[in-house]
Each structure stands twice: as C-alpha cells, then as structure tokens.
mmCIF file of C-alpha atoms in Angstrom:
data_model
loop_
_atom_site.group_PDB
_atom_site.id
_atom_site.type_symbol
_atom_site.label_atom_id
_atom_site.label_comp_id
_atom_site.label_asym_id
_atom_site.label_seq_id
_atom_site.Cartn_x
_atom_site.Cartn_y
_atom_site.Cartn_z
ATOM 1 C CA UNK A 1 75.853 98.475 94.268
ATOM 2 C CA UNK A 2 77.009 95.118 95.514
ATOM 3 C CA UNK A 3 76.947 94.633 99.257
ATOM 4 C CA UNK A 4 80.672 93.833 99.195
ATOM 5 C CA UNK A 5 81.588 97.518 98.808
ATOM 6 C CA UNK A 6 79.543 98.854 101.673
ATOM 7 C CA UNK A 7 80.151 96.079 104.235
ATOM 8 C CA UNK A 8 83.910 95.366 103.986
ATOM 9 C CA UNK A 9 85.485 98.005 106.211
ATOM 10 C CA UNK A 10 89.097 98.127 107.224
ATOM 11 C CA UNK A 11 90.994 100.311 109.624
ATOM 12 C CA UNK A 12 94.651 100.076 108.577
ATOM 13 C CA UNK A 13 96.473 102.886 106.817
ATOM 14 C CA UNK A 14 99.641 102.841 104.701
ATOM 15 C CA UNK A 15 102.937 102.143 106.373
ATOM 16 C CA UNK A 16 105.366 105.037 106.781
ATOM 17 C CA UNK A 17 107.718 103.977 103.956
ATOM 18 C CA UNK A 18 105.557 102.698 101.104
ATOM 19 C CA UNK A 19 106.018 104.029 97.521
ATOM 20 C CA UNK A 20 103.373 104.221 94.786
ATOM 21 C CA UNK A 21 104.939 104.184 91.289
ATOM 22 C CA UNK A 22 104.167 104.167 87.596
ATOM 23 C CA UNK A 23 106.312 104.319 84.482
ATOM 24 C CA UNK A 24 105.939 105.955 81.054
ATOM 25 C CA UNK A 25 107.878 104.732 78.007
ATOM 26 C CA UNK A 26 109.487 106.406 75.040
ATOM 27 C CA UNK A 27 108.228 103.728 72.682
ATOM 28 C CA UNK A 28 105.626 100.957 72.493
ATOM 29 C CA UNK A 29 105.100 97.420 71.285
ATOM 30 C CA UNK A 30 103.571 98.670 68.062
ATOM 31 C CA UNK A 31 106.802 100.490 67.162
ATOM 32 C CA UNK A 32 109.248 98.883 64.660
ATOM 33 C CA UNK A 33 111.834 96.701 66.427
ATOM 34 C CA UNK A 34 109.897 96.478 69.704
ATOM 35 C CA UNK A 35 108.970 92.871 70.346
ATOM 36 C CA UNK A 36 109.130 92.598 74.197
ATOM 37 C CA UNK A 37 109.750 94.573 77.356
ATOM 38 C CA UNK A 38 113.566 94.426 76.766
ATOM 39 C CA UNK A 39 113.098 96.859 73.856
ATOM 40 C CA UNK A 40 111.032 99.430 75.799
ATOM 41 C CA UNK A 41 112.767 102.566 77.062
ATOM 42 C CA UNK A 42 111.554 104.611 80.002
ATOM 43 C CA UNK A 43 110.902 108.333 79.727
ATOM 44 C CA UNK A 44 109.727 108.976 83.294
ATOM 45 C CA UNK A 45 109.096 107.078 86.510
ATOM 46 C CA UNK A 46 106.549 108.748 88.698
ATOM 47 C CA UNK A 47 106.375 108.150 92.455
ATOM 48 C CA UNK A 48 104.535 109.080 95.610
ATOM 49 C CA UNK A 49 106.611 108.634 98.799
ATOM 50 C CA UNK A 50 104.446 108.173 101.907
ATOM 51 C CA UNK A 51 107.429 108.843 104.146
ATOM 52 C CA UNK A 52 107.893 112.396 102.884
ATOM 53 C CA UNK A 53 104.320 112.964 101.354
ATOM 54 C CA UNK A 54 106.090 113.766 98.109
ATOM 55 C CA UNK A 55 105.165 113.378 94.391
ATOM 56 C CA UNK A 56 108.129 113.305 92.077
ATOM 57 C CA UNK A 57 108.866 112.300 88.484
ATOM 58 C CA UNK A 58 112.328 110.881 87.778
ATOM 59 C CA UNK A 59 114.194 111.054 84.425
ATOM 60 C CA UNK A 60 116.799 108.497 83.541
ATOM 61 C CA UNK A 61 119.722 110.621 84.813
ATOM 62 C CA UNK A 62 118.062 110.440 88.220
ATOM 63 C CA UNK A 63 117.453 106.733 88.344
ATOM 64 C CA UNK A 64 120.398 105.950 90.626
ATOM 65 C CA UNK A 65 118.871 108.187 93.328
ATOM 66 C CA UNK A 66 115.484 106.542 92.760
ATOM 67 C CA UNK A 67 116.848 103.009 93.016
ATOM 68 C CA UNK A 68 118.407 103.898 96.344
ATOM 69 C CA UNK A 69 115.070 105.209 97.666
ATOM 70 C CA UNK A 70 113.111 102.201 96.418
ATOM 71 C CA UNK A 71 115.535 99.802 97.989
ATOM 72 C CA UNK A 72 114.770 101.181 101.393
ATOM 73 C CA UNK A 73 110.927 101.175 100.939
ATOM 74 C CA UNK A 74 108.746 98.820 102.964
ATOM 75 C CA UNK A 75 106.671 98.018 99.896
ATOM 76 C CA UNK A 76 106.182 99.207 96.336
ATOM 77 C CA UNK A 77 102.580 99.778 95.089
ATOM 78 C CA UNK A 78 101.309 100.010 91.522
ATOM 79 C CA UNK A 79 98.812 98.774 88.926
ATOM 80 C CA UNK A 80 100.164 96.078 86.601
ATOM 81 C CA UNK A 81 103.567 96.722 88.199
ATOM 82 C CA UNK A 82 104.716 93.091 88.111
ATOM 83 C CA UNK A 83 103.542 92.463 84.576
ATOM 84 C CA UNK A 84 104.696 95.694 82.934
ATOM 85 C CA UNK A 85 106.628 98.191 85.047
ATOM 86 C CA UNK A 86 109.142 95.790 86.621
ATOM 87 C CA UNK A 87 110.245 94.094 83.347
ATOM 88 C CA UNK A 88 110.990 97.492 81.893
ATOM 89 C CA UNK A 89 112.616 98.907 84.990
ATOM 90 C CA UNK A 90 114.852 95.906 85.144
ATOM 91 C CA UNK A 91 116.498 97.036 81.912
ATOM 92 C CA UNK A 92 118.012 99.863 83.913
ATOM 93 C CA UNK A 93 118.683 98.203 87.215
ATOM 94 C CA UNK A 94 121.419 95.847 88.211
ATOM 95 C CA UNK A 95 119.184 93.823 90.580
ATOM 96 C CA UNK A 96 115.725 92.439 90.115
ATOM 97 C CA UNK A 97 112.609 94.378 91.046
ATOM 98 C CA UNK A 98 110.621 91.244 91.204
ATOM 99 C CA UNK A 99 112.322 90.484 94.494
ATOM 100 C CA UNK A 100 110.992 93.671 96.110
ATOM 101 C CA UNK A 101 108.002 93.610 98.476
ATOM 102 C CA UNK A 102 105.183 94.593 96.117
ATOM 103 C CA UNK A 103 101.420 95.183 96.016
ATOM 104 C CA UNK A 104 100.201 94.964 92.440
ATOM 105 C CA UNK A 105 96.575 96.065 92.709
ATOM 106 C CA UNK A 106 95.737 94.501 89.299
ATOM 107 C CA UNK A 107 96.975 91.050 90.521
ATOM 108 C CA UNK A 108 94.775 91.331 93.641
ATOM 109 C CA UNK A 109 91.770 92.178 91.450
ATOM 110 C CA UNK A 110 92.369 89.240 89.186
ATOM 111 C CA UNK A 111 92.832 86.943 92.180
ATOM 112 C CA UNK A 112 89.387 87.889 93.504
ATOM 113 C CA UNK A 113 87.461 88.678 90.346
ATOM 114 C CA UNK A 114 89.117 86.392 87.749
ATOM 115 C CA UNK A 115 89.358 89.214 85.294
ATOM 116 C CA UNK A 116 91.798 91.966 84.533
ATOM 117 C CA UNK A 117 90.389 95.444 84.494
ATOM 118 C CA UNK A 118 91.908 98.764 83.449
ATOM 119 C CA UNK A 119 92.978 101.252 86.146
ATOM 120 C CA UNK A 120 90.669 103.761 84.540
ATOM 121 C CA UNK A 121 87.639 101.549 85.036
ATOM 122 C CA UNK A 122 88.452 100.699 88.603
ATOM 123 C CA UNK A 123 89.208 104.363 89.484
ATOM 124 C CA UNK A 124 86.094 105.795 87.913
ATOM 125 C CA UNK A 125 83.864 103.299 89.811
ATOM 126 C CA UNK A 126 85.729 103.447 93.026
ATOM 127 C CA UNK A 127 86.851 107.032 93.604
ATOM 128 C CA UNK A 128 84.915 108.875 90.864
ATOM 129 C CA UNK A 129 87.899 110.084 88.892
ATOM 130 C CA UNK A 130 90.460 108.617 86.544
ATOM 131 C CA UNK A 131 93.541 109.113 84.396
ATOM 132 C CA UNK A 132 94.219 112.365 82.569
ATOM 133 C CA UNK A 133 94.772 110.584 79.149
ATOM 134 C CA UNK A 134 95.991 107.311 77.653
ATOM 135 C CA UNK A 135 99.400 105.737 77.547
ATOM 136 C CA UNK A 136 99.911 106.327 73.801
ATOM 137 C CA UNK A 137 99.850 110.052 74.391
ATOM 138 C CA UNK A 138 102.986 109.772 76.486
ATOM 139 C CA UNK A 139 104.900 108.187 73.632
ATOM 140 C CA UNK A 140 103.678 110.955 71.292
ATOM 141 C CA UNK A 141 104.782 113.602 73.804
ATOM 142 C CA UNK A 142 108.208 111.998 74.118
ATOM 143 C CA UNK A 143 108.665 112.130 70.333
ATOM 144 C CA UNK A 144 107.588 115.839 70.430
ATOM 145 C CA UNK A 145 110.016 116.668 73.247
ATOM 146 C CA UNK A 146 107.197 117.542 75.709
ATOM 147 C CA UNK A 147 108.768 116.000 78.866
ATOM 148 C CA UNK A 148 106.702 118.081 81.282
ATOM 149 C CA UNK A 149 103.400 116.786 79.823
ATOM 150 C CA UNK A 150 104.686 113.274 80.351
ATOM 151 C CA UNK A 151 105.578 114.044 84.026
ATOM 152 C CA UNK A 152 102.206 115.633 84.715
ATOM 153 C CA UNK A 153 100.374 112.619 83.113
ATOM 154 C CA UNK A 154 102.512 110.062 84.935
ATOM 155 C CA UNK A 155 101.987 111.751 88.305
ATOM 156 C CA UNK A 156 98.253 111.882 87.752
ATOM 157 C CA UNK A 157 98.328 108.126 87.242
ATOM 158 C CA UNK A 158 100.342 107.791 90.456
ATOM 159 C CA UNK A 159 97.881 109.975 92.296
ATOM 160 C CA UNK A 160 94.865 107.911 91.053
ATOM 161 C CA UNK A 161 96.650 104.611 91.949
ATOM 162 C CA UNK A 162 97.337 106.079 95.439
ATOM 163 C CA UNK A 163 93.712 106.973 95.999
ATOM 164 C CA UNK A 164 92.490 103.628 94.760
ATOM 165 C CA UNK A 165 94.953 101.914 97.095
ATOM 166 C CA UNK A 166 93.928 103.963 100.104
ATOM 167 C CA UNK A 167 90.251 103.336 99.359
ATOM 168 C CA UNK A 168 90.775 99.579 99.138
ATOM 169 C CA UNK A 169 92.869 99.628 102.294
ATOM 170 C CA UNK A 170 90.190 101.350 104.265
ATOM 171 C CA UNK A 171 87.182 99.504 102.916
ATOM 172 C CA UNK A 172 88.585 96.097 101.932
ATOM 173 C CA UNK A 173 86.967 96.451 98.531
ATOM 174 C CA UNK A 174 87.200 98.237 95.183
ATOM 175 C CA UNK A 175 84.489 98.803 92.616
ATOM 176 C CA UNK A 176 83.830 98.349 88.896
ATOM 177 C CA UNK A 177 80.824 98.683 86.591
ATOM 178 C CA UNK A 178 79.646 95.348 85.128
ATOM 179 C CA UNK A 179 78.287 94.840 81.625
ATOM 180 C CA UNK A 180 74.781 95.630 82.741
ATOM 181 C CA UNK A 181 75.927 99.045 84.085
ATOM 182 C CA UNK A 182 75.641 98.034 87.762
ATOM 183 C CA UNK A 183 78.440 99.143 90.139
ATOM 184 C CA UNK A 184 79.757 96.149 91.946
ATOM 185 C CA UNK A 185 82.337 95.535 94.620
ATOM 186 C CA UNK A 186 85.543 93.454 94.473
ATOM 187 C CA UNK A 187 86.790 92.262 97.899
ATOM 188 C CA UNK A 188 90.551 92.932 98.163
ATOM 189 C CA UNK A 189 93.210 92.543 100.867
ATOM 190 C CA UNK A 190 95.724 95.284 100.451
ATOM 191 C CA UNK A 191 97.105 95.180 103.963
ATOM 192 C CA UNK A 192 100.959 95.050 104.445
ATOM 193 C CA UNK A 193 102.327 92.498 106.768
ATOM 194 C CA UNK A 194 105.903 92.925 107.902
ATOM 195 C CA UNK A 195 106.551 89.191 107.810
ATOM 196 C CA UNK A 196 105.796 89.220 104.024
ATOM 197 C CA UNK A 197 108.704 91.580 103.299
ATOM 198 C CA UNK A 198 111.648 90.056 101.383
ATOM 199 C CA UNK A 199 115.280 90.827 101.705
ATOM 200 C CA UNK A 200 116.421 93.136 98.943
ATOM 201 C CA UNK A 201 119.958 93.082 97.727
ATOM 202 C CA UNK A 202 121.144 96.708 97.875
ATOM 203 C CA UNK A 203 122.890 97.720 94.727
ATOM 204 C CA UNK A 204 123.685 101.274 95.574
ATOM 205 C CA UNK A 205 126.604 102.335 97.840
ATOM 206 C CA UNK A 206 125.676 104.083 101.111
#
C-alpha cells in the first residue's frame, strides 16, 4: 500500500447539516430519444442527513420537501454529483443546484490523481465493500414497477458514499487498486470550510 494512505491523518468530522445524495433514473442515454441530461427522468433521490442521522429515498411527489431540506444544508456530498446528478436534478428544480456548496468526491479524486475512477473501485479499495448492483438495474426495476428495489439500491449507494467520505475526511486519503494489483492511496482534502459556502437562492416558501 502507498504510504499516502497510512500517513495522511485528519481529525475533522462532518458538519451537523451536511447531506449525502445520489439519484437513480427511469431511463438512460442508450434509450431511444435520450441524447443528454435534459431527457433523463428521476425515479428516486436517496439521501443521508447528518443532522437527523436519517436515510431516506424521495419519489418525485416528495421533491418539494427535499428541495427545502437541501436548500438549508451546509453542503451536499456525492460522487459525480456535479457531472451527473445536478444536471438531471435541475430538470425538476426552479433554481440551480450548481450554486449549492458541494463536495463531489470524484472531482477531488480527479484533481489529485488525474483519472476518474468508479465509486465501486474506490469503495472496495478504501472501505472493503461496494455497491449492491449496477445503475442499469435501476432502470430495469423502474420498467418492472419495482420501486422498493430502486430505493434499497440507491440508499446503499448513499451509504457507501457516506463511508468513503468519512474515511477520506478522517485520513486525508482514499484508496484504489492500480493496474498491477497494488493498493495505492490518493491524497484528498474533503474538509468543509464555512467561508467556502455560497449563498443559495431559496425557492421554497417558509
């Protein structure tokens, strides 16, 4: 294992009002008529709320409640959130999620490694467990009307992302396995600084 992983130790924990999120979609880019994010439809948004220690999966009819909670968060955390989740979520939101204080763990990995790695690969090398399936299954389950399976799958992704985040926060590094099969460390800075928070235009009435 690279020395990065064992020597970079941090002490900070998550803030009281951070949210880890992930989305699943009803369709995919390979489907007819889907050429970009504007054509993707959400089946479920899964979240973990640090403030209430709560996992929850939201359906479209619950999005107004979710938007209100996300607007109050200190920071949103995910994996490929900026590149994938936000463009699709913006199809349902009157504001712009790209203005929210965000930690996209994939972006942090790319910044330090120069490569984009799958959540599954990072999670298996870092915390020893991974996702419960693959994204295409969620689309198949939607078409079969198996909403609970989608929720369970999505919340497992959220749980794994949370554990990866907390590991990186504590140790200042994540791990991956290189082409030779060696486990290596990636230095990351996942700390939240209040001064980095951006003002968010509230779209929901309070």
